[in-house]
């Protein structure tokens, strides 16, 4: 993968940042923590593909010492692509680093191998990876040391403690270095609204994410290396930022659970629950990757099934068949006209629904081309308006596909 494909929400390419004597962060997508010890370097996370190669070059600006141990905070490949690190060790005549991860990382990597084609497609869309560039490389080997709930080890005179914590993944962990009062948080902290409810990906964990942040705060760290974004230093600054995330997640969780217990169904919950604006009034929580609406989806998926409360949707016909019936009843001209009027009124999301109705009708070649172009235009407007990288990528990929369908 290229730097450009991921640089939109990262600080990739920056020089190593010295947080304390013998303690560094190499910024990237994602960040790599570096600890100098008497037995060699200890790293936390390695980014994917070409980004890993760049990270290693910056690592060697810090030290020529071999990498003794690599902790992986979770199995996402912007944190767990350790092949280049192993290769570099062998080229330099060192033993490969021992790789430590929570036990479910191994399961995740096996799942990625099974579903490689699917993940290649969804990651190409999510991160706008250019054609011809691999969108989903994965490690060729598994971690060496696996743990369940906690792992404590002493390396080169320093104690390292890893803690399993459900959050963005089921295999997530964070690492505590007490001698340096430092936490390596992985994607529990990402300088964006938490990525719960990703439209493409498997279950993430809202309440547990908040609990993990609170467990980190109980250590009273002075330095926090996030999975993405700038280094955070100072006990009070760390406390303020992590409580912002925790409070927002707990608020959304509380509001969704309250409505579920009152018998409110999925669609209504989705449109009723919103984060108070003052809770989003901070660049640290800007929805540049995840967003509150995605979190609501994630909570609902965690606690409920797929039934939405309407028995008409239990065994429904295809949406395109329903659209064709509506188009036949209302008339394609009226539907196309209404789609255009909604666009002109600035109601792009509703206009898209009418475009889809029109495309199910018996359109002429010219009419179909016009509708595909209108849909592309609407998706472009929504993509430029949204701030979430994921949402923007979906909209812009949809625009590209509609323009292909429209033809020259």
Coordinates of C-alpha atoms in Angstrom, one line a residue, residues 23 73 129 384 395:
X23 CA 11.5 6.1 24.7
X73 CA -1.8 -4.3 20.0
X129 CA -6.2 2.1 -2.6
X384 CA -17.3 16.2 -0.1
X395 CA -19.3 7.8 -1.5

